[in-house]
Amino acid sequence: MYSSTKPVTPTISLAFFSLLFSVAQSSCSLHFFEMAKTINITQCKKLTTLGAEFGWSVSGANSNETRIDIILGASLHSETGWLAWGVNPGKMPQMVGTRAIIGIRQQNESLVINTYNITRDTKLGCQLLPTENIDVKFSRMGVNYVGEKRYMIINATLYLPHQDYNVSKLSHVWQVGHHAEGWQPMMHAASLQNVDSTETLNMTSGNARSVGKHRHHLRHVHGILNIVGWGVMLPIGVIVARYCRIYPFNIGDDTWFYLHVSCQIAGYVIGTTAWGIGLGLGHSSRHYTFRTHRLLGIFIFTFATLQILALRLKPKPDDDYRKHWNMYHHLLGYLLLAGISVNIFQGINILDHDGTWKWGYIGVLVAFAAIILGLEIYTWKKFISDHRQQSRKDSQDNAGPNPVGTSPNTKGGTR
């Protein structure tokens, strides 16, 4: 191809490779692009999570299998860690069932790479060790590491049997881990970035369908409804009950109660809708569980339901144990508000990576704190003022008629 007798040929070759990798260079980093050229990768793209870059070429096929060359690159979070890529013969791209290659940078700075079979036992915490007993043949495996960027690249040639794998609808998975012990990669983080590191790829056209993208909208709806329902409407209902019932704004028994109940019911309906969406999201990601977030969600829904049932089950005002029920109702309400705040932050940490949602919700809490502080100050000032006026009135009433020569306008400051 590079014949010295035809000087124009190198120019044509250079133009060919420039055209061949124009898409790759525009979507992948320069270092990854240069590495991909060395193994004749023809297509390249940035993956949807973990900052990963992926290149591939379908270079040959026979009646039984297809040959594919792949390269994957991503940044590690520390000096040690691992990078994995694999294919899954199942209908959905997921970790369990994946046939993978994993490159590991060990504590002694050595680089190793091998094949692994990801099973349900791996999800349960069993050791993940290299195995050659898989239906995908890997060869020419390599691993590189760029120390100043903590950037790892793995590459391999694999042969996919036609019976189980379709290159026009290939389920592939990638992952980044922080720690490894020898040949054993330890469990990666359980953030949504890690959970969503799967897609179905057409290796001929380059089109991909990410499962994470379909769940992305529902997660945002789930988060917004939780904040509005549990995190805004319920606290407003509590503020109404505390400051509009007796002090400082006595707006009438029926009015404050209906405002309080309306806010609580609206918050409960919106929050329960969000909880139901969360159950669906949890089922779709059943191989990963955000345990603390789930348990707090169950606690909030259960005890919020008990609070709502108080509309029918609360004792009558003249019942002997109504006072004790009031104490229980108020205490449970405040505990719910605390649990709601903690769980919203839990959800934000899972969902949001740039801090926008976190600071937005902090702004909501600051606004509530400012309102409550202002109402508390006003309540106590009004209470003290009214108490003093009442004391003066009582003292003047006990003193009897005004002394001769005393002005009526001086009576205890009354209007």
CSV table of C-alpha atoms in Angstrom, one decimal:
chain,number,residue,atom,x,y,z
A,1,MET,CA,0.0,0.0,0.0
A,2,TYR,CA,2.8,2.4,0.9
A,3,SER,CA,4.8,1.9,-2.3
A,4,SER,CA,7.8,4.2,-2.9
A,5,THR,CA,7.2,4.2,-6.6
A,6,LYS,CA,4.0,6.1,-6.3
A,7,PRO,CA,4.5,9.2,-4.1
A,8,VAL,CA,0.8,10.1,-4.3
A,9,THR,CA,-0.2,6.9,-2.5
A,10,PRO,CA,0.7,8.0,1.0
A,11,THR,CA,-1.4,11.1,0.5
A,12,ILE,CA,-4.4,9.0,-0.6
A,13,SER,CA,-3.9,6.7,2.3
A,14,LEU,CA,-3.7,9.6,4.7
A,15,ALA,CA,-7.0,11.0,3.3
A,16,PHE,CA,-8.6,7.6,3.5
A,17,PHE,CA,-7.7,7.1,7.2
A,18,SER,CA,-8.7,10.7,8.0
A,19,LEU,CA,-12.1,10.1,6.4
A,20,LEU,CA,-12.4,6.7,8.1
A,21,PHE,CA,-11.8,8.1,11.6
A,22,SER,CA,-13.4,11.6,11.2
A,23,VAL,CA,-16.4,10.5,13.2
A,24,ALA,CA,-14.2,8.8,15.8
A,25,GLN,CA,-12.0,11.8,16.3
A,26,SER,CA,-15.0,14.1,16.7
A,27,SER,CA,-16.6,11.9,19.4
A,28,CYS,CA,-13.6,10.3,21.1
A,29,SER,CA,-10.5,11.8,22.8
A,30,LEU,CA,-7.3,12.2,20.8
A,31,HIS,CA,-5.4,9.6,22.8
A,32,PHE,CA,-8.1,7.0,22.5
A,33,PHE,CA,-8.4,7.9,18.8
A,34,GLU,CA,-4.7,7.3,18.3
A,35,MET,CA,-4.8,4.0,20.1
A,36,ALA,CA,-7.8,2.8,18.1
A,37,LYS,CA,-6.0,3.5,14.8
A,38,THR,CA,-3.2,1.0,15.8
A,39,ILE,CA,-5.6,-1.9,15.8
A,40,ASN,CA,-7.7,-0.8,12.7
A,41,ILE,CA,-10.8,0.2,14.6
A,42,THR,CA,-13.4,1.6,12.1
A,43,GLN,CA,-16.1,3.0,14.4
A,44,CYS,CA,-15.9,4.9,17.7
A,45,LYS,CA,-18.2,6.6,20.1
A,46,LYS,CA,-18.5,8.0,23.6
A,47,LEU,CA,-20.6,5.8,25.8
A,48,THR,CA,-23.4,7.2,27.9
A,49,THR,CA,-21.9,6.6,31.4
A,50,LEU,CA,-18.6,6.6,33.3
A,51,GLY,CA,-16.9,8.8,30.7
A,52,ALA,CA,-16.1,5.6,28.7
A,53,GLU,CA,-15.1,5.5,25.0
A,54,PHE,CA,-15.7,2.6,22.8
A,55,GLY,CA,-14.4,1.6,19.4
A,56,TRP,CA,-15.1,-1.5,17.3
A,57,SER,CA,-14.8,-3.0,13.8
A,58,VAL,CA,-16.6,-6.1,12.4
A,59,SER,CA,-13.8,-7.6,10.4
A,60,GLY,CA,-14.9,-11.0,9.3
A,61,ALA,CA,-17.6,-13.7,9.6
A,62,ASN,CA,-18.2,-17.3,8.6
A,63,SER,CA,-21.1,-19.6,8.9
A,64,ASN,CA,-20.7,-20.1,12.6
A,65,GLU,CA,-19.3,-16.9,14.1
A,66,THR,CA,-18.4,-13.2,13.6
A,67,ARG,CA,-15.0,-11.7,14.4
A,68,ILE,CA,-15.1,-8.3,16.1
A,69,ASP,CA,-12.2,-6.1,17.3
A,70,ILE,CA,-13.0,-3.8,20.2
A,71,ILE,CA,-11.3,-1.2,22.3
A,72,LEU,CA,-12.6,0.5,25.5
A,73,GLY,CA,-11.1,3.4,27.5
A,74,ALA,CA,-12.1,5.2,30.7
A,75,SER,CA,-10.6,7.0,33.6
A,76,LEU,CA,-10.0,5.2,36.9
A,77,HIS,CA,-10.8,6.9,40.2
A,78,SER,CA,-7.5,5.9,41.9
A,79,GLU,CA,-4.1,4.5,41.1
A,80,THR,CA,-5.5,1.0,41.3
A,81,GLY,CA,-8.7,-0.3,39.8
A,82,TRP,CA,-10.2,-2.2,36.9
A,83,LEU,CA,-11.9,-1.7,33.6
A,84,ALA,CA,-14.3,-4.2,32.1
A,85,TRP,CA,-16.2,-4.8,28.9
A,86,GLY,CA,-18.4,-7.7,27.8
A,87,VAL,CA,-21.3,-9.1,25.9
A,88,ASN,CA,-24.5,-10.6,27.1
A,89,PRO,CA,-26.5,-13.2,25.1
A,90,GLY,CA,-29.7,-12.4,27.0
A,91,LYS,CA,-32.6,-10.2,25.6
A,92,MET,CA,-31.6,-7.3,27.8
A,93,PRO,CA,-28.2,-5.8,28.4
A,94,GLN,CA,-27.3,-6.4,32.1
A,95,MET,CA,-24.4,-7.4,34.3
A,96,VAL,CA,-25.6,-10.9,35.2
A,97,GLY,CA,-24.8,-13.3,32.3
A,98,THR,CA,-22.1,-11.1,30.8
A,99,ARG,CA,-19.0,-12.7,29.2
A,100,ALA,CA,-16.3,-10.1,29.9
A,101,ILE,CA,-12.7,-9.1,29.7
A,102,ILE,CA,-11.4,-7.2,32.7
A,103,GLY,CA,-8.1,-5.3,32.8
A,104,ILE,CA,-6.7,-4.7,36.3
A,105,ARG,CA,-4.1,-2.3,37.6
A,106,GLN,CA,-2.8,-3.9,40.7
A,107,GLN,CA,-1.2,-2.3,43.8
A,108,ASN,CA,2.3,-3.1,42.5
A,109,GLU,CA,1.4,-1.1,39.3
A,110,SER,CA,1.4,-4.2,37.1
A,111,LEU,CA,-1.3,-4.6,34.5
A,112,VAL,CA,-3.2,-7.9,33.9
A,113,ILE,CA,-6.2,-8.8,31.7
A,114,ASN,CA,-8.3,-11.9,31.5
A,115,THR,CA,-11.8,-13.3,30.7
A,116,TYR,CA,-14.6,-13.6,33.3
A,117,ASN,CA,-18.1,-15.0,33.5
A,118,ILE,CA,-20.4,-12.7,35.5
A,119,THR,CA,-23.1,-14.8,37.2
A,120,ARG,CA,-25.7,-14.3,39.9
A,121,ASP,CA,-23.3,-15.5,42.4
A,122,THR,CA,-21.1,-12.5,41.6
A,123,LYS,CA,-24.0,-10.2,42.5
A,124,LEU,CA,-24.4,-12.1,45.8
A,125,GLY,CA,-20.8,-11.3,46.7
A,126,CYS,CA,-19.0,-14.5,45.6
A,127,GLN,CA,-15.4,-14.2,44.3
A,128,LEU,CA,-15.1,-13.3,40.6
A,129,LEU,CA,-12.1,-15.1,39.2
A,130,PRO,CA,-10.8,-15.6,35.7
A,131,THR,CA,-12.4,-18.4,33.6
A,132,GLU,CA,-11.9,-19.7,30.1
A,133,ASN,CA,-15.2,-21.7,30.2
A,134,ILE,CA,-17.3,-19.2,28.2
A,135,ASP,CA,-19.0,-19.4,24.8
A,136,VAL,CA,-17.1,-16.3,23.5
A,137,LYS,CA,-13.5,-16.7,22.3
A,138,PHE,CA,-11.3,-13.8,23.2
A,139,SER,CA,-7.8,-13.3,21.7
A,140,ARG,CA,-5.2,-10.6,21.3
A,141,MET,CA,-6.2,-9.1,24.6
A,142,GLY,CA,-4.2,-6.0,25.7
A,143,VAL,CA,-4.3,-3.4,28.4
A,144,ASN,CA,-2.6,0.1,28.7
A,145,TYR,CA,-2.5,2.7,31.3
A,146,VAL,CA,-1.7,6.4,31.1
A,147,GLY,CA,-0.5,7.3,34.6
A,148,GLU,CA,-0.9,11.1,34.6
A,149,LYS,CA,-4.6,10.8,33.5
A,150,ARG,CA,-5.3,7.5,35.3
A,151,TYR,CA,-6.7,6.4,32.0
A,152,MET,CA,-7.0,2.7,31.2
A,153,ILE,CA,-7.5,1.2,27.8
A,154,ILE,CA,-8.4,-2.5,27.1
A,155,ASN,CA,-8.7,-4.1,23.7
A,156,ALA,CA,-9.3,-7.6,22.3
A,157,THR,CA,-10.5,-9.6,19.4
A,158,LEU,CA,-13.5,-11.8,20.0
A,159,TYR,CA,-15.5,-14.4,18.0
A,160,LEU,CA,-19.3,-14.3,18.6
A,161,PRO,CA,-21.3,-17.5,17.7
A,162,HIS,CA,-24.2,-16.6,15.5
A,163,GLN,CA,-26.5,-18.8,17.5
A,164,ASP,CA,-26.4,-16.6,20.6
A,165,TYR,CA,-25.2,-13.2,19.4
A,166,ASN,CA,-26.5,-10.8,16.7
A,167,VAL,CA,-24.1,-8.0,15.8
A,168,SER,CA,-27.0,-5.8,14.6
A,169,LYS,CA,-28.5,-6.0,18.1
A,170,LEU,CA,-25.6,-6.7,20.5
A,171,SER,CA,-26.1,-6.3,24.2
A,172,HIS,CA,-22.8,-5.0,25.7
A,173,VAL,CA,-21.8,-3.9,29.1
A,174,TRP,CA,-18.9,-1.8,30.5
A,175,GLN,CA,-17.8,-1.0,34.0
A,176,VAL,CA,-15.2,0.7,36.1
A,177,GLY,CA,-14.1,-0.5,39.6
A,178,HIS,CA,-12.0,1.1,42.2
A,179,HIS,CA,-10.2,-1.8,43.8
A,180,ALA,CA,-8.9,-5.3,43.0
A,181,GLU,CA,-7.1,-8.0,44.9
A,182,GLY,CA,-4.8,-9.9,42.6
A,183,TRP,CA,-6.9,-11.3,39.7
A,184,GLN,CA,-10.1,-10.6,41.5
A,185,PRO,CA,-11.9,-7.3,40.7
A,186,MET,CA,-13.8,-6.1,43.8
A,187,MET,CA,-17.4,-4.8,43.6
A,188,HIS,CA,-17.9,-1.5,41.8
A,189,ALA,CA,-19.9,1.4,43.1
A,190,ALA,CA,-23.7,1.2,42.9
A,191,SER,CA,-24.4,4.7,41.5
A,192,LEU,CA,-26.7,5.1,38.6
A,193,GLN,CA,-23.7,5.7,36.4
A,194,ASN,CA,-22.6,2.1,37.1
A,195,VAL,CA,-26.1,0.7,36.9
A,196,ASP,CA,-26.8,2.3,33.5
A,197,SER,CA,-23.5,1.2,31.9
A,198,THR,CA,-25.3,-1.0,29.3
A,199,GLU,CA,-26.8,-0.6,25.9
A,200,THR,CA,-27.9,-2.5,22.8
A,201,LEU,CA,-25.7,-1.6,19.9
A,202,ASN,CA,-26.0,-2.1,16.1
A,203,MET,CA,-22.4,-2.7,15.3
A,204,THR,CA,-23.1,-2.2,11.6
A,205,SER,CA,-24.8,1.2,11.7
A,206,GLY,CA,-23.5,2.4,15.1
A,207,ASN,CA,-27.0,3.1,16.4
A,208,ALA,CA,-27.5,2.3,20.0
A,209,ARG,CA,-30.4,2.0,22.5
A,210,SER,CA,-29.5,2.7,26.1
A,211,VAL,CA,-31.8,1.2,28.7
A,212,GLY,CA,-30.6,4.0,31.0
A,213,LYS,CA,-32.0,6.7,28.7
A,214,HIS,CA,-35.5,5.2,28.9
A,215,ARG,CA,-35.4,5.2,32.7
A,216,HIS,CA,-33.8,8.7,32.9
A,217,HIS,CA,-37.1,10.6,32.4
A,218,LEU,CA,-38.9,8.4,35.0
A,219,ARG,CA,-36.2,9.0,37.5
A,220,HIS,CA,-36.5,12.7,37.2
A,221,VAL,CA,-40.3,12.5,37.5
A,222,HIS,CA,-39.8,10.3,40.5
A,223,GLY,CA,-37.5,12.9,42.1
A,224,ILE,CA,-39.6,15.9,41.3
A,225,LEU,CA,-42.8,14.4,42.6
A,226,ASN,CA,-41.0,13.3,45.8
A,227,ILE,CA,-39.7,16.8,46.5
A,228,VAL,CA,-43.1,18.5,45.7
A,229,GLY,CA,-45.2,15.9,47.5
A,230,TRP,CA,-43.3,14.8,50.6
A,231,GLY,CA,-40.8,17.6,50.7
A,232,VAL,CA,-43.0,20.7,50.1
A,233,MET,CA,-46.7,20.0,50.6
A,234,LEU,CA,-46.4,18.0,53.8
A,235,PRO,CA,-44.3,20.7,55.5
A,236,ILE,CA,-46.7,23.4,54.4
A,237,GLY,CA,-49.5,21.4,56.0
A,238,VAL,CA,-47.5,21.2,59.3
A,239,ILE,CA,-46.9,24.9,59.2
A,240,VAL,CA,-50.6,25.6,58.7
A,241,ALA,CA,-51.5,23.4,61.7
A,242,ARG,CA,-48.9,24.9,64.0
A,243,TYR,CA,-49.4,28.6,63.2
A,244,CYS,CA,-53.0,29.0,62.0
A,245,ARG,CA,-54.8,26.9,64.7
A,246,ILE,CA,-54.3,29.0,67.8
A,247,TYR,CA,-51.3,31.2,67.7
A,248,PRO,CA,-50.5,33.6,66.1
A,249,PHE,CA,-53.2,33.4,63.4
A,250,ASN,CA,-56.4,32.0,64.8
A,251,ILE,CA,-58.3,31.7,61.5
A,252,GLY,CA,-61.0,29.5,62.8
A,253,ASP,CA,-61.3,25.8,63.6
A,254,ASP,CA,-62.8,24.8,60.2
A,255,THR,CA,-60.5,26.9,58.0
A,256,TRP,CA,-57.2,25.9,59.4
A,257,PHE,CA,-58.2,22.2,59.5
A,258,TYR,CA,-59.4,22.2,55.9
A,259,LEU,CA,-56.2,23.9,54.8
A,260,HIS,CA,-54.1,21.4,56.8
A,261,VAL,CA,-55.9,18.4,55.5
A,262,SER,CA,-55.8,19.7,51.9
A,263,CYS,CA,-52.1,20.1,52.0
A,264,GLN,CA,-51.6,16.7,53.6
A,265,ILE,CA,-53.8,14.9,51.1
A,266,ALA,CA,-52.2,16.6,48.1
A,267,GLY,CA,-48.7,15.8,49.4
A,268,TYR,CA,-49.7,12.2,50.1
A,269,VAL,CA,-51.2,11.6,46.7
A,270,ILE,CA,-48.2,13.2,44.9
A,271,GLY,CA,-45.7,11.4,47.1
A,272,THR,CA,-47.5,8.0,46.7
A,273,THR,CA,-47.4,8.5,43.0
A,274,ALA,CA,-43.6,9.1,43.2
A,275,TRP,CA,-43.3,6.0,45.5
A,276,GLY,CA,-45.1,3.8,42.9
A,277,ILE,CA,-42.8,5.1,40.2
A,278,GLY,CA,-39.9,4.2,42.4
A,279,LEU,CA,-41.1,0.7,42.9
A,280,GLY,CA,-41.2,0.3,39.1
A,281,LEU,CA,-37.7,1.7,38.7
A,282,GLY,CA,-36.5,-0.7,41.4
A,283,HIS,CA,-38.0,-3.6,39.7
A,284,SER,CA,-36.4,-2.7,36.4
A,285,SER,CA,-33.0,-2.5,38.1
A,286,ARG,CA,-33.5,-5.5,40.3
A,287,HIS,CA,-29.8,-6.5,40.1
A,288,TYR,CA,-29.0,-3.3,42.0
A,289,THR,CA,-30.6,-2.1,45.2
A,290,PHE,CA,-30.2,1.3,46.9
A,291,ARG,CA,-31.1,-0.2,50.2
A,292,THR,CA,-31.1,2.9,52.5
A,293,HIS,CA,-33.2,4.8,50.0
A,294,ARG,CA,-35.7,2.0,49.6
A,295,LEU,CA,-36.1,1.4,53.4
A,296,LEU,CA,-36.6,5.1,54.1
A,297,GLY,CA,-39.2,5.2,51.3
A,298,ILE,CA,-41.1,2.3,52.8
A,299,PHE,CA,-41.0,4.0,56.2
A,300,ILE,CA,-42.3,7.3,54.8
A,301,PHE,CA,-45.1,5.7,52.8
A,302,THR,CA,-46.2,3.4,55.7
A,303,PHE,CA,-46.3,6.1,58.4
A,304,ALA,CA,-47.6,8.8,56.1
A,305,THR,CA,-50.5,6.4,55.4
A,306,LEU,CA,-51.1,6.1,59.2
A,307,GLN,CA,-51.2,9.9,59.4
A,308,ILE,CA,-53.8,10.1,56.6
A,309,LEU,CA,-55.9,7.5,58.2
A,310,ALA,CA,-56.2,9.9,61.2
A,311,LEU,CA,-58.9,11.6,59.2
A,312,ARG,CA,-61.2,8.7,60.1
A,313,LEU,CA,-59.6,7.0,63.0
A,314,LYS,CA,-58.7,9.9,65.3
A,315,PRO,CA,-60.4,10.0,68.7
A,316,LYS,CA,-63.2,12.6,69.4
A,317,PRO,CA,-62.2,15.8,71.2
A,318,ASP,CA,-63.9,14.7,74.4
A,319,ASP,CA,-62.3,11.3,74.5
A,320,ASP,CA,-60.0,10.7,77.5
A,321,TYR,CA,-57.0,9.6,75.4
A,322,ARG,CA,-57.3,12.4,72.8
A,323,LYS,CA,-54.4,14.2,74.5
A,324,HIS,CA,-52.1,11.2,74.1
A,325,TRP,CA,-53.2,10.7,70.5
A,326,ASN,CA,-52.3,14.3,69.7
A,327,MET,CA,-48.8,13.8,71.1
A,328,TYR,CA,-48.4,10.7,69.0
A,329,HIS,CA,-49.7,12.4,65.9
A,330,HIS,CA,-47.4,15.4,66.3
A,331,LEU,CA,-44.3,13.4,67.1
A,332,LEU,CA,-44.8,11.0,64.2
A,333,GLY,CA,-45.4,14.0,61.9
A,334,TYR,CA,-42.1,15.6,62.9
A,335,LEU,CA,-40.2,12.3,62.6
A,336,LEU,CA,-41.7,11.9,59.1
A,337,LEU,CA,-40.4,15.3,58.1
A,338,ALA,CA,-36.9,14.4,59.2
A,339,GLY,CA,-37.0,11.1,57.4
A,340,ILE,CA,-38.3,12.8,54.3
A,341,SER,CA,-35.5,15.3,54.2
A,342,VAL,CA,-32.9,12.5,54.7
A,343,ASN,CA,-34.4,10.4,52.0
A,344,ILE,CA,-34.7,13.2,49.5
A,345,PHE,CA,-30.9,13.9,49.9
A,346,GLN,CA,-30.3,10.1,49.5
A,347,GLY,CA,-32.2,10.2,46.2
A,348,ILE,CA,-30.5,13.3,45.0
A,349,ASN,CA,-27.1,11.7,45.7
A,350,ILE,CA,-28.1,8.7,43.6
A,351,LEU,CA,-29.7,10.7,40.8
A,352,ASP,CA,-27.8,14.0,40.5
A,353,HIS,CA,-24.0,14.3,39.9
A,354,ASP,CA,-23.5,18.1,39.4
A,355,GLY,CA,-25.2,19.3,42.6
A,356,THR,CA,-28.0,21.3,41.0
A,357,TRP,CA,-30.8,19.3,42.6
A,358,LYS,CA,-29.0,19.3,45.9
A,359,TRP,CA,-28.6,23.0,46.2
A,360,GLY,CA,-32.1,23.5,44.9
A,361,TYR,CA,-33.5,21.4,47.7
A,362,ILE,CA,-31.2,23.1,50.2
A,363,GLY,CA,-32.8,26.4,49.0
A,364,VAL,CA,-36.3,24.9,49.8
A,365,LEU,CA,-35.2,23.9,53.3
A,366,VAL,CA,-33.6,27.3,53.9
A,367,ALA,CA,-36.8,29.0,52.8
A,368,PHE,CA,-38.9,26.8,55.2
A,369,ALA,CA,-36.4,27.5,58.0
A,370,ALA,CA,-36.6,31.3,57.4
A,371,ILE,CA,-40.5,31.2,57.4
A,372,ILE,CA,-40.6,29.1,60.5
A,373,LEU,CA,-38.1,31.2,62.4
A,374,GLY,CA,-40.0,34.4,61.4
A,375,LEU,CA,-43.3,32.9,62.5
A,376,GLU,CA,-41.8,31.6,65.8
A,377,ILE,CA,-40.4,35.0,66.6
A,378,TYR,CA,-43.7,36.7,65.8
A,379,THR,CA,-45.7,34.1,67.7
A,380,TRP,CA,-43.6,34.6,70.9
A,381,LYS,CA,-43.7,38.4,70.6
A,382,LYS,CA,-47.5,38.3,70.1
A,383,PHE,CA,-47.9,35.8,73.0
A,384,ILE,CA,-45.8,37.9,75.4
A,385,SER,CA,-47.6,41.1,74.3
A,386,ASP,CA,-51.0,39.6,74.7
A,387,HIS,CA,-50.0,38.1,78.0
A,388,ARG,CA,-48.9,41.4,79.3
A,389,GLN,CA,-52.1,43.1,78.2
A,390,GLN,CA,-54.1,40.4,79.8
A,391,SER,CA,-52.1,40.8,83.0
A,392,ARG,CA,-52.7,44.5,83.1
A,393,LYS,CA,-56.4,44.1,82.4
A,394,ASP,CA,-56.7,41.5,85.2
A,395,SER,CA,-54.8,43.7,87.6
A,396,GLN,CA,-57.0,46.7,86.8
A,397,ASP,CA,-60.2,44.7,87.1
A,398,ASN,CA,-59.0,43.5,90.5
A,399,ALA,CA,-58.3,47.1,91.6
A,400,GLY,CA,-61.9,48.2,91.3
A,401,PRO,CA,-63.1,51.7,90.1
A,402,ASN,CA,-60.6,54.2,89.0
A,403,PRO,CA,-59.3,56.7,91.5
A,404,VAL,CA,-60.5,60.2,91.3
A,405,GLY,CA,-58.5,62.3,88.8
A,406,THR,CA,-57.2,59.2,86.9
A,407,SER,CA,-57.7,59.3,83.1
A,408,PRO,CA,-59.6,56.3,81.6
A,409,ASN,CA,-57.1,56.2,78.8
A,410,THR,CA,-54.4,55.0,81.2
A,411,LYS,CA,-56.3,51.7,81.9
A,412,GLY,CA,-53.7,49.0,81.1
A,413,GLY,CA,-53.1,50.2,77.6
A,414,THR,CA,-56.6,49.1,76.4
A,415,ARG,CA,-58.1,50.7,73.3
